[in-house]
PDB file of C-alpha atoms and ligand atoms in Angstrom:
ATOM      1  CA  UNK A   1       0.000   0.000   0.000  1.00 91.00           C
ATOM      2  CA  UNK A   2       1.271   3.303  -0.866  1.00 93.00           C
ATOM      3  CA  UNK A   3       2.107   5.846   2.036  1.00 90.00           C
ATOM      4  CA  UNK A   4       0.376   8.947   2.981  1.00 88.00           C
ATOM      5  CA  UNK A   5       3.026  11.388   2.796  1.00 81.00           C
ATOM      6  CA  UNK A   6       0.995  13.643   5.264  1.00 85.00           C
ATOM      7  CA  UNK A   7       1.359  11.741   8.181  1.00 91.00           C
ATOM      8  CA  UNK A   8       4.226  12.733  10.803  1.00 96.00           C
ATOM      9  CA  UNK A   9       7.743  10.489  10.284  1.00 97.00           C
ATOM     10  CA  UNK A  10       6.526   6.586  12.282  1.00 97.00           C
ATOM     11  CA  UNK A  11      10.112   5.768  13.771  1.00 98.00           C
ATOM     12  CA  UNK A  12       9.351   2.042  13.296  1.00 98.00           C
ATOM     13  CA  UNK A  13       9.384   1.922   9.667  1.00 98.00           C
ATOM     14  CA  UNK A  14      11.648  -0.626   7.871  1.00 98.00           C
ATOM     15  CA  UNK A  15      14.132   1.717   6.909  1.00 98.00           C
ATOM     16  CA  UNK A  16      14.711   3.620  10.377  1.00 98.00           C
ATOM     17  CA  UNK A  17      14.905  -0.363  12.087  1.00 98.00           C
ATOM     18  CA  UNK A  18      17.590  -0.560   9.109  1.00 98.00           C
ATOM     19  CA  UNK A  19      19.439   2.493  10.317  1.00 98.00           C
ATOM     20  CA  UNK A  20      19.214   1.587  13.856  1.00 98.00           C
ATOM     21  CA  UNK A  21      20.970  -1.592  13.151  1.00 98.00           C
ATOM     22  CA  UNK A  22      17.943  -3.358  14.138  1.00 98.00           C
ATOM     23  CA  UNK A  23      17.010  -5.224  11.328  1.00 98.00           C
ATOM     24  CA  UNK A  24      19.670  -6.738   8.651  1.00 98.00           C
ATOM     25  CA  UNK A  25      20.462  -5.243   5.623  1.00 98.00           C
ATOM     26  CA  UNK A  26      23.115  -5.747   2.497  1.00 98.00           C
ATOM     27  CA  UNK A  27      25.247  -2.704   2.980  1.00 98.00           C
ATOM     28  CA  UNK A  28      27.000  -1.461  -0.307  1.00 98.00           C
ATOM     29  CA  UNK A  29      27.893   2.017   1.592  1.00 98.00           C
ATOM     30  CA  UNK A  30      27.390   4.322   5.113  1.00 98.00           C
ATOM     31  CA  UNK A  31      28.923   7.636   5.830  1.00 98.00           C
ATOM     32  CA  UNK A  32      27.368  10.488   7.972  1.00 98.00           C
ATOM     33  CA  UNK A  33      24.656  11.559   5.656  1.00 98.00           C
ATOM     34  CA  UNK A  34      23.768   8.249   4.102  1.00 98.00           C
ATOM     35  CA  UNK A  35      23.003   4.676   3.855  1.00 98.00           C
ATOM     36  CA  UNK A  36      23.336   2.148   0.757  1.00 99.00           C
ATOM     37  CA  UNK A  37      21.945  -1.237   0.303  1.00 99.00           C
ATOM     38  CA  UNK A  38      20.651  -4.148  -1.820  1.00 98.00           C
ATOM     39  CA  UNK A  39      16.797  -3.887  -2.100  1.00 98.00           C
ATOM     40  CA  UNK A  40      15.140  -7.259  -0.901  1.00 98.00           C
ATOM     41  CA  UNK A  41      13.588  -7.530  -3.853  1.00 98.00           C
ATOM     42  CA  UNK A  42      15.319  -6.468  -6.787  1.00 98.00           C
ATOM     43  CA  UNK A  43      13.603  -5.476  -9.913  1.00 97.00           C
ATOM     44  CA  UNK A  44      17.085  -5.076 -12.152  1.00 98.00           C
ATOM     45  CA  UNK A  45      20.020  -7.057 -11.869  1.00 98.00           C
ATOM     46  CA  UNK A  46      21.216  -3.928  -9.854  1.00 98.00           C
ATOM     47  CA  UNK A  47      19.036  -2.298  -7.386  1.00 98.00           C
ATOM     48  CA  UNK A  48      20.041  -0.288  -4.562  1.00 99.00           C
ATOM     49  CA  UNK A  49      18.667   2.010  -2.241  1.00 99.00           C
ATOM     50  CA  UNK A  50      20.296   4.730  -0.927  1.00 99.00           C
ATOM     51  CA  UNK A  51      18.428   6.827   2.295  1.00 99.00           C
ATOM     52  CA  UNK A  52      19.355   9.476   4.134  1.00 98.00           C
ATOM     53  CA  UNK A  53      20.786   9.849   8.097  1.00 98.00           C
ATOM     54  CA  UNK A  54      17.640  11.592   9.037  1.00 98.00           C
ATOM     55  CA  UNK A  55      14.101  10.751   9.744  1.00 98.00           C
ATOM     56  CA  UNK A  56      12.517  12.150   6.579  1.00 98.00           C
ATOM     57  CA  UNK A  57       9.181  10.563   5.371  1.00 98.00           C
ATOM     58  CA  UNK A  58       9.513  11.511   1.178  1.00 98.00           C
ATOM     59  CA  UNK A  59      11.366  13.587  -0.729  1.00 98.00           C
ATOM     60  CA  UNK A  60       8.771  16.203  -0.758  1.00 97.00           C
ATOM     61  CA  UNK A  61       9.550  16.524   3.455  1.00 97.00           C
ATOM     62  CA  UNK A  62      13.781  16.217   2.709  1.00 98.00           C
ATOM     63  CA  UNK A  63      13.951  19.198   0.404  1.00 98.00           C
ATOM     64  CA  UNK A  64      11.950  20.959   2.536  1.00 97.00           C
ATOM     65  CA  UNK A  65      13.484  20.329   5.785  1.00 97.00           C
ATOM     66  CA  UNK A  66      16.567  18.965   5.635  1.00 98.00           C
ATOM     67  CA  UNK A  67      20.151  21.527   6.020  1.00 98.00           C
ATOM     68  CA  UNK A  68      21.669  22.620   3.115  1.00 98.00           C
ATOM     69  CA  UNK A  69      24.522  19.990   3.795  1.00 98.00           C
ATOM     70  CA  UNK A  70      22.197  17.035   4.944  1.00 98.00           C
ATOM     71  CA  UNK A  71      20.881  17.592   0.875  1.00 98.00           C
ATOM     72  CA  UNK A  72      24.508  17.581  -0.308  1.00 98.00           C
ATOM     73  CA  UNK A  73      25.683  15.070   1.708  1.00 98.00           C
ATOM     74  CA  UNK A  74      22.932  13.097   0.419  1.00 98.00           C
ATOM     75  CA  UNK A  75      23.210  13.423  -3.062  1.00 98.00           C
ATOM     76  CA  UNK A  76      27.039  13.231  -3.427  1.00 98.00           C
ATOM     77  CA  UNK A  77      26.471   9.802  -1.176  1.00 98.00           C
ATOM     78  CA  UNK A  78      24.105   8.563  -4.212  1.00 98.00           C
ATOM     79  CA  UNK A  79      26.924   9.406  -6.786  1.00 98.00           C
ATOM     80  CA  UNK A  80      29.483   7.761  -4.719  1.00 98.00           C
ATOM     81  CA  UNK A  81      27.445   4.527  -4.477  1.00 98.00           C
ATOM     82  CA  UNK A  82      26.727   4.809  -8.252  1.00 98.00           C
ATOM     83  CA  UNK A  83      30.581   5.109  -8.875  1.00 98.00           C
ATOM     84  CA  UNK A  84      31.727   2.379  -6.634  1.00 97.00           C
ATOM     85  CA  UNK A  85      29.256  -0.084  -8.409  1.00 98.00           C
ATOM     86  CA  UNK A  86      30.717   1.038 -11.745  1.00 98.00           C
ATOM     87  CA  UNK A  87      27.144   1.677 -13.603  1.00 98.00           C
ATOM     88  CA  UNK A  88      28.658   5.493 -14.901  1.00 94.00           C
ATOM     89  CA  UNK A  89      29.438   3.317 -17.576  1.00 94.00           C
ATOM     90  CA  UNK A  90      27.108   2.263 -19.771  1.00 93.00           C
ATOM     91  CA  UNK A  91      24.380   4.171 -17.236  1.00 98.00           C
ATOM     92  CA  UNK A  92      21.462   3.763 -14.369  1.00 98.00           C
ATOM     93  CA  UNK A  93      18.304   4.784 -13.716  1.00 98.00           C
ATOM     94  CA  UNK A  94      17.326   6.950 -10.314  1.00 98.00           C
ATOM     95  CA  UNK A  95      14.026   7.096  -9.180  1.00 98.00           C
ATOM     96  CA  UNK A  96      12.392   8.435  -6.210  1.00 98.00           C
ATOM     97  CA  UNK A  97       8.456   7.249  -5.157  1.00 98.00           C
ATOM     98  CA  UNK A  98       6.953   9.830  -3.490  1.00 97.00           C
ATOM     99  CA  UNK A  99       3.228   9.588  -1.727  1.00 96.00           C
ATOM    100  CA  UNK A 100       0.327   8.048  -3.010  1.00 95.00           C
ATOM    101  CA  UNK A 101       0.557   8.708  -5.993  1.00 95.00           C
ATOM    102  CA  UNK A 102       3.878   8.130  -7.140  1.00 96.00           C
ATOM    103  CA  UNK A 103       3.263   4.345  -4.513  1.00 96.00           C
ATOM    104  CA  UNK A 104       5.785   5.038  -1.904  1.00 98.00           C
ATOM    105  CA  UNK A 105       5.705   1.911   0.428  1.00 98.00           C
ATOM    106  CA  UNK A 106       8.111   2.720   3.000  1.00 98.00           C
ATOM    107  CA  UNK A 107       7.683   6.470   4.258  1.00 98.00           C
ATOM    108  CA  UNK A 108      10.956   7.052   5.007  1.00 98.00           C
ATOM    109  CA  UNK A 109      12.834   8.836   1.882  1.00 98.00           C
ATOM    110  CA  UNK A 110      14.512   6.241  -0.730  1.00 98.00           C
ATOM    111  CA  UNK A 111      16.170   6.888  -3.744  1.00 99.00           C
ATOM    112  CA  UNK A 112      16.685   3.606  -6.258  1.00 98.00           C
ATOM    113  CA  UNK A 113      19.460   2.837  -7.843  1.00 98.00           C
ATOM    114  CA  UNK A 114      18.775   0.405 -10.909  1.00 98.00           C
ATOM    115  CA  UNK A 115      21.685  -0.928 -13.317  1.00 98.00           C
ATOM    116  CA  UNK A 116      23.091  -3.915 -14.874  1.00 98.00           C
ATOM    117  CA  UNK A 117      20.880  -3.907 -18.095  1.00 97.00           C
ATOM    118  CA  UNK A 118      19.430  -1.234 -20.024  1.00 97.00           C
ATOM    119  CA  UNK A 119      15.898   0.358 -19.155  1.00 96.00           C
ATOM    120  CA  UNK A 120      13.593   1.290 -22.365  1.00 95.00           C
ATOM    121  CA  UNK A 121      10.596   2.204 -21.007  1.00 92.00           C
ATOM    122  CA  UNK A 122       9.996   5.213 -19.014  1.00 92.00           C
ATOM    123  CA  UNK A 123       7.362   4.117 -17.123  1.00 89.00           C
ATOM    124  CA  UNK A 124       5.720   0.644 -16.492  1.00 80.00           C
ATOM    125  CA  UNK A 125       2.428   0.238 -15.743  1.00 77.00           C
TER     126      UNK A 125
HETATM  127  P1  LIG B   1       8.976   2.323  -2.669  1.00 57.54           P
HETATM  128  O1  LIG B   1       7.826   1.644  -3.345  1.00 57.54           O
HETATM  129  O2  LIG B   1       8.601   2.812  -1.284  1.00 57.54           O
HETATM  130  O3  LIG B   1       9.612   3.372  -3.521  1.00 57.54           O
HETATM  131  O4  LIG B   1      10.100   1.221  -2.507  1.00 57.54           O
HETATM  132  C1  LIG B   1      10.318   0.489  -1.339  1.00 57.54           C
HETATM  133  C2  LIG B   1      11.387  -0.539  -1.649  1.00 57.54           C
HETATM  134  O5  LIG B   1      11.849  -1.062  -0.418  1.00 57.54           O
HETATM  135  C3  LIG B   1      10.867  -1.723  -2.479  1.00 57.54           C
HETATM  136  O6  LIG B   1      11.643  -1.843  -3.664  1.00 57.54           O
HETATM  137  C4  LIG B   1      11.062  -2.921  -1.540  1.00 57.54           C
HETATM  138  O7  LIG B   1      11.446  -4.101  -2.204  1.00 57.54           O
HETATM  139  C5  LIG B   1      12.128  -2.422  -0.568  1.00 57.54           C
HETATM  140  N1  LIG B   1      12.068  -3.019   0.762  1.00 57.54           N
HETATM  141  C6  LIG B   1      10.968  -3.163   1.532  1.00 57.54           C
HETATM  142  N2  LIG B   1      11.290  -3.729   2.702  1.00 57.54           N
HETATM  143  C7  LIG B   1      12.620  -3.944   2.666  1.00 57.54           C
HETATM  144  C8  LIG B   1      13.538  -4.509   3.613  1.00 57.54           C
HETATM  145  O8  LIG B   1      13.200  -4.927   4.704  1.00 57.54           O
HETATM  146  N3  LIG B   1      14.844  -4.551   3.232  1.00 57.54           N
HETATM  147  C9  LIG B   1      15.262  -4.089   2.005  1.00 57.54           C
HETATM  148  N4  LIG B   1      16.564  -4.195   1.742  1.00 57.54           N
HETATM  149  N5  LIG B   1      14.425  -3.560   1.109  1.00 57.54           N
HETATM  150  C10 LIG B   1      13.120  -3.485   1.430  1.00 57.54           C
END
């Protein structure tokens, strides 16, 4: 079920039992700002999420709340972890889900990393 992006940050969502050490994960990176692993259930021979230190719900909450240097921190973490795979070459896909209608499951903010083959279509129904 998709999230509603409305509701206040739950601190017992998947992702912030992830960060807490918690629950398990596949770890491909970690520094201050960020944290990269293997999604459980890959759709691309590469798939990766990368999520941030703090307890954001979406994107739509991060980019309005987070420090200037949380939002760096963030993104340069997301072109590390795409470097240290080695997709730069021949390319990846990003993609962020955000709220109900772009079917965010897990309301705490992700952004996939998808390589290994080439992607065609834009969007899948
Ligand atoms: P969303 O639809 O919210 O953009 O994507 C959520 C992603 O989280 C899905 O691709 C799903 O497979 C992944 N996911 C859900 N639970 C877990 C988990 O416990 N561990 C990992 N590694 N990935 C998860």
């Amino acid at each position: 079920m998709p999230i509603d992006p409305r509701e206040p940050y739950d601190n017992d969502n998947i992702f912030a039992k992830i960060l807490r050490g918690e629950l398990p994960c596949n770890k491909v990176y970690e520094d201050e700002h960020a944290l990269a692993f293997h999604d459980i259930r890959p759709q691309a021979p590469v798939h990766v999420l990368v999520i941030p230190k703090g307890a954001y719900v979406s994107w739509d909450d991060f980019t309005a709340k987070a420090e200037d240097g949380e939002i760096a921190g963030f993104m340069r973490a997301v072109g590390h972890v795409t470097r240290e795979l080695e997709l730069d070459e021949p390319g990846y896909r990003l993609m962020i889900n955000m709220g109900t209608n772009g079917h965010q499951e897990v309301p705490h903010l992700h952004v996939h990393i998808f390589g290994g083959r080439q992607f065609f279509q834009m969007i899948a129904d």
